[in-house]
CSV table of C-alpha atoms in Angstrom, one decimal:
chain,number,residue,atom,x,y,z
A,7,UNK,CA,112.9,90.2,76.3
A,8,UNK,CA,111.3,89.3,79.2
A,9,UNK,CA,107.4,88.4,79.3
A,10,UNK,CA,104.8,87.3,81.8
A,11,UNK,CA,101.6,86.0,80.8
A,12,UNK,CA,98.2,85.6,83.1
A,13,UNK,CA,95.3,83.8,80.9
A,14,UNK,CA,92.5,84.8,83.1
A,15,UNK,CA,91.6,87.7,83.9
A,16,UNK,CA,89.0,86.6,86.2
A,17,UNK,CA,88.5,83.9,88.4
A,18,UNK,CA,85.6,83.0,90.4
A,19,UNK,CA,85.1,80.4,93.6
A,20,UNK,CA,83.4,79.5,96.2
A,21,UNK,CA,84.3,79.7,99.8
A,22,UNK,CA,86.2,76.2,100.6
A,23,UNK,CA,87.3,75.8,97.1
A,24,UNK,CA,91.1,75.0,95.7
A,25,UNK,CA,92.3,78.2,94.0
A,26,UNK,CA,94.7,78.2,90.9
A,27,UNK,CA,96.0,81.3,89.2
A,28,UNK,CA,97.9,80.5,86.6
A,29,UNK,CA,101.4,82.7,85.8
A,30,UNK,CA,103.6,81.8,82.5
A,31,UNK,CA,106.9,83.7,81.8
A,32,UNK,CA,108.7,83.9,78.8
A,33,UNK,CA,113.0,84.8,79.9
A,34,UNK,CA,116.0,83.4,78.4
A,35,UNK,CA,117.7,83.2,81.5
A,36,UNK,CA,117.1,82.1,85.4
A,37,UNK,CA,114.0,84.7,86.4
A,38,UNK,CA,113.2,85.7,90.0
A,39,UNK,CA,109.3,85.7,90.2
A,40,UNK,CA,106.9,87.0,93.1
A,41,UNK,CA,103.5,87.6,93.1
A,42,UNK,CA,101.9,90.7,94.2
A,43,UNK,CA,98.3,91.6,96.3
A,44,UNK,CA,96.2,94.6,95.1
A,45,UNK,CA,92.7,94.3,98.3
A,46,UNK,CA,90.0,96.5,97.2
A,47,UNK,CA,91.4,100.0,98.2
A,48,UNK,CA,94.7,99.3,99.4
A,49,UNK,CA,98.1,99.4,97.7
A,50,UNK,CA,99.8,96.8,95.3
A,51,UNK,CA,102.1,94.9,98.3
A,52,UNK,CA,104.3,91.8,97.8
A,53,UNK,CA,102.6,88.2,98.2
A,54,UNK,CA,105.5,86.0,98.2
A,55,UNK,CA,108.9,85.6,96.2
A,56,UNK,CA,109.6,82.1,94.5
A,57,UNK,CA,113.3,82.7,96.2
A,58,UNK,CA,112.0,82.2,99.5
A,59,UNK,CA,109.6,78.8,99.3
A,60,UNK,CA,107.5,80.4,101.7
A,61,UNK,CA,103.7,80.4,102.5
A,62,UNK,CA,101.9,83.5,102.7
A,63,UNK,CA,98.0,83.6,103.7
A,64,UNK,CA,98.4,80.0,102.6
A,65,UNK,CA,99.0,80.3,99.3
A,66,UNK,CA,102.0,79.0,97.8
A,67,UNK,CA,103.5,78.8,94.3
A,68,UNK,CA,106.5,77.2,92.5
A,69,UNK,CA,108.7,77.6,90.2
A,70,UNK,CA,108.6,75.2,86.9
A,71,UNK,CA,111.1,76.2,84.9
A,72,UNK,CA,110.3,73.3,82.2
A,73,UNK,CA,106.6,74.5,81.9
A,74,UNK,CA,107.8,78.2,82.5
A,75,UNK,CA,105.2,78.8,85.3
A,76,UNK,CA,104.7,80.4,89.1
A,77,UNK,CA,101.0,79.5,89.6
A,78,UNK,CA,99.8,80.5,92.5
A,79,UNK,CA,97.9,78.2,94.9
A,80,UNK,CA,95.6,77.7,97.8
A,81,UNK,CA,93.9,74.9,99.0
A,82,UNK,CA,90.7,76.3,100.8
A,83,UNK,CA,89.8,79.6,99.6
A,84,UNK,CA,88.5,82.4,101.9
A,85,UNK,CA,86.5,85.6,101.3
A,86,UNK,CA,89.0,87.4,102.3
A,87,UNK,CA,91.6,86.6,99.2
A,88,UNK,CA,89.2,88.5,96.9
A,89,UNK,CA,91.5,90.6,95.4
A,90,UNK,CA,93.7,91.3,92.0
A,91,UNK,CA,96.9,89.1,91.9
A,92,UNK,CA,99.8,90.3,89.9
A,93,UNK,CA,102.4,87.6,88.6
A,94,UNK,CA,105.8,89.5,87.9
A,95,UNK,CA,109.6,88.3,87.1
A,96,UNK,CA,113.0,90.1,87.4
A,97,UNK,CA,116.0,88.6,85.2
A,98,UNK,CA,118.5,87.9,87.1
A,99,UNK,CA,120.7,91.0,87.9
A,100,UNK,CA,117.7,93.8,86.8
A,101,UNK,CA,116.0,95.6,89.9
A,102,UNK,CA,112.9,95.8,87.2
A,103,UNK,CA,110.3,93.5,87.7
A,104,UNK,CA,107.6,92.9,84.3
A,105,UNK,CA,104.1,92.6,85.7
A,106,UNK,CA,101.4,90.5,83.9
A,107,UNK,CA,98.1,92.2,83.2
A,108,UNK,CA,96.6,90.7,86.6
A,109,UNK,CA,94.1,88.4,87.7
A,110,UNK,CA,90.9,89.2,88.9
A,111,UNK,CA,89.9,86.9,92.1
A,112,UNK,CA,86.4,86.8,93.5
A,113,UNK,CA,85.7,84.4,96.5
A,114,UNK,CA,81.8,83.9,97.5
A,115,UNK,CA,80.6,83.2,100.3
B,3,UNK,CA,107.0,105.8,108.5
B,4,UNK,CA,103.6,105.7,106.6
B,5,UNK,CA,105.1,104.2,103.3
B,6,UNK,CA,105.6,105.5,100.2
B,7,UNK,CA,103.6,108.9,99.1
B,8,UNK,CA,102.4,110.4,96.3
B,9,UNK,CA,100.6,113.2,95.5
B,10,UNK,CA,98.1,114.6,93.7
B,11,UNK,CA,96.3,111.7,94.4
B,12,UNK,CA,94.0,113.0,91.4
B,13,UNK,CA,94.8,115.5,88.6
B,14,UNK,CA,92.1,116.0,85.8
B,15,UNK,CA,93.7,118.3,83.1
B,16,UNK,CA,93.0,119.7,79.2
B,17,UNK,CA,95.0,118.3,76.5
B,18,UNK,CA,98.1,120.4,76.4
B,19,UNK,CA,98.6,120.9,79.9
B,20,UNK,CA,101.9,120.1,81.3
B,21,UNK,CA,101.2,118.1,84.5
B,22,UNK,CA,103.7,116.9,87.5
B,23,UNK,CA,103.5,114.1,89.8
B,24,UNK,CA,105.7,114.0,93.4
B,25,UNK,CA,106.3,110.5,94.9
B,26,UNK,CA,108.2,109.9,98.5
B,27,UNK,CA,109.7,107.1,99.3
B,28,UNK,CA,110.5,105.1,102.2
B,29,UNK,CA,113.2,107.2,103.9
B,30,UNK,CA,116.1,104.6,103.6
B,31,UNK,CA,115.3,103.2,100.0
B,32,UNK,CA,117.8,104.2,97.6
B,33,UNK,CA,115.9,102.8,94.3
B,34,UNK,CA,112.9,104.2,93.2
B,35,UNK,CA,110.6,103.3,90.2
B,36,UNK,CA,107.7,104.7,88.0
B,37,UNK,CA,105.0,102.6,86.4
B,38,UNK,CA,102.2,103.4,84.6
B,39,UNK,CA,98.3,101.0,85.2
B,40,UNK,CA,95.5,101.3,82.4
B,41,UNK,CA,92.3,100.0,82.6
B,42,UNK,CA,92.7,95.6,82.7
B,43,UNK,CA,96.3,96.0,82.4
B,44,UNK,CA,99.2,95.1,85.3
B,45,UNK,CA,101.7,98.0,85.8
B,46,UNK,CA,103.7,99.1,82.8
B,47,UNK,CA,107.8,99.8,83.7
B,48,UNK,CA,108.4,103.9,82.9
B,49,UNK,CA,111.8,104.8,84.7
B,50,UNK,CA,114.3,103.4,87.4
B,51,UNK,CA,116.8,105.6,89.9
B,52,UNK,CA,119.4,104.4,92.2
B,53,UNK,CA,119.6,107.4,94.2
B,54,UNK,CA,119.5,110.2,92.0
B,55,UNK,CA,121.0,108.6,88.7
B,56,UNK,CA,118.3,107.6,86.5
B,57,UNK,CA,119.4,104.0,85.7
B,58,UNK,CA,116.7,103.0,83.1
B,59,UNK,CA,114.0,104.3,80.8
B,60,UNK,CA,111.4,101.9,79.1
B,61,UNK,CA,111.8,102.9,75.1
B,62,UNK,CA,108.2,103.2,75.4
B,63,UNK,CA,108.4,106.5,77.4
B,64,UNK,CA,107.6,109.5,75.5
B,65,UNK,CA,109.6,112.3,75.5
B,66,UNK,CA,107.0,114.6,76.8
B,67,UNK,CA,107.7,112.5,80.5
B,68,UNK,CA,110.8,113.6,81.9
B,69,UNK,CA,111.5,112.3,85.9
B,70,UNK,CA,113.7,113.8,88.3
B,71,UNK,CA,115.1,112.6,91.8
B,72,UNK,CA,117.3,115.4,92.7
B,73,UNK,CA,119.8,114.5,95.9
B,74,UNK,CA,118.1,110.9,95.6
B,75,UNK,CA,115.2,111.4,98.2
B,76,UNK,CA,111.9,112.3,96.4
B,77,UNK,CA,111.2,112.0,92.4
B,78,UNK,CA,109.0,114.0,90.5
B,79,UNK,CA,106.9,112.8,86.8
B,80,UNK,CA,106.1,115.4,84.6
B,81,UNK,CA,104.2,115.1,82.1
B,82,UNK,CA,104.4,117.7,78.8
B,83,UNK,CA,101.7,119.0,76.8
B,84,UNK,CA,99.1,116.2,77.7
B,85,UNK,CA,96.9,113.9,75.5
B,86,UNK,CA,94.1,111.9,76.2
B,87,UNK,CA,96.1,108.3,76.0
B,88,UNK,CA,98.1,109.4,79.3
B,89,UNK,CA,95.2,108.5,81.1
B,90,UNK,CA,96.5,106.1,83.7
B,91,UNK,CA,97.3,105.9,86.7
B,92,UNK,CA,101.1,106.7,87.6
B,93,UNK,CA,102.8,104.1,90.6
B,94,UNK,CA,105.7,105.0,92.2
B,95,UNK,CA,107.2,102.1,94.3
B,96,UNK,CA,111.0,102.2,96.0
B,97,UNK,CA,112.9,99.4,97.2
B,98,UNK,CA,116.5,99.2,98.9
B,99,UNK,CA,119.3,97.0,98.2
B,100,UNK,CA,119.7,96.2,101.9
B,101,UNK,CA,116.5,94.3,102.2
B,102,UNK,CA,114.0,91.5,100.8
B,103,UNK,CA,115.7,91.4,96.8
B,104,UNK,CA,113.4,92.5,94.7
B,105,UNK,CA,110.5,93.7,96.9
B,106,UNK,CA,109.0,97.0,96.1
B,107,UNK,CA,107.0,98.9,98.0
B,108,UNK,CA,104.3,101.0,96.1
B,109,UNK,CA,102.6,104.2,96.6
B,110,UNK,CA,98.4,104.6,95.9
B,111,UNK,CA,99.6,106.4,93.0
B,112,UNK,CA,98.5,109.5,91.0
B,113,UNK,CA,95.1,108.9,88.5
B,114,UNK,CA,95.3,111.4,85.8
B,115,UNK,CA,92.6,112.2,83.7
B,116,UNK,CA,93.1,114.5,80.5
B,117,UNK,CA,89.7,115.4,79.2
């Protein structure tokens, strides 16, 4: 069975700060893993995929596969990433991604 | 192409009441999924299509939900004789095997309340 786990469900910074959110997955086998953007009002949209070692808006994340983590990372946080970040992972072969329960990000001014 | 679609945005219904959701996808996606969002909670896997073979059903799925995509364009959610725990919000989200693997596109989805 595949799992993903988000300990936080909120996370609060200030503008300028280093920003963390922290993604564990549980899968017996070699996971895909993306993160995903809910902004107030809008529509849950793809961040970033670990397949593509690419920086979006930033933010980056990698895959550990001996910690079994994707955290999610950005050096200098802005207002504008306030927003719910969702961790999720497809086995390898399944179309299906498993979403964590979300992260809450708040960025003050 | 404005994205994915669903509709009733909003549906607040009695217990009992049969309820259906409609969800379009991107035009050129052949896969198309339902989840289901409660409160604090990330989006919970229902049902998978390719096309209009429905590929995958989450054992958690009730068998009061029944989905349909006939001729593999749009897919309807219906919901039988309602109770209050279907409160949620019901995500539709397609994706095609042509493009980025693995990236779904989702709808705003369908909040239903069941008073």
């Amino acid at each position: 069975a595949q799992r993903v786990t988000q300990p936080e469900k909120l996370l609060s910074v200030f503008k300028g700060a280093p920003v963390e959110l922290k993604c564990n997955y549980s899968y017996s086998g070699s996971p895909e893993l993306f993160w995903y953007v809910q902004y107030s009002r809008q529509r849950l949209q793809l961040l970033l995929r670990h397949i593509s070692r690419e920086s979006i808006k930033g933010f980056t994340a990698d895959l550990n596969k001996g910690e079994t983590s994707f955290h999610l990372k950005k050096p200098f946080a802005q207002e504008e990433d306030s927003a719910m970040y969702y961790c999720a992972l497809s086995g390898r072969g399944s179309y299906i991604p498993t979403f964590g329960r979300g992260t809450s990000l708040i960025v003050h001014p | 192409d404005t994205g994915v679609s669903q509709n009733p945005r909003h549906k607040i219904t009695k217990r009992g009441q049969n309820v259906t959701f409609r969800c379009d996808p991107i035009s050129e996606h052949n896969r198309l999924y339902w989840y289901r969002q409660t409160l604090g909670q990330g989006p919970e896997f229902l049902t998978y299509f390719q096309n209009e073979a429905q590929l995958e059903k989450s054992r958690l799925l009730s068998d009061r939900f029944s989905a349909e995509r006939p001729k593999g364009s749009f897919s309807t959610l219906e919901i039988q004789r309602t109770e209050q725990g279907d409160s949620a919000m019901y995500l539709c989200a397609s994706s095609s095997d042509r493009g980025r693997g693995g990236e779904l596109f989702f709808g705003e989805g369908s909040r239903l309340t069941v008073l």
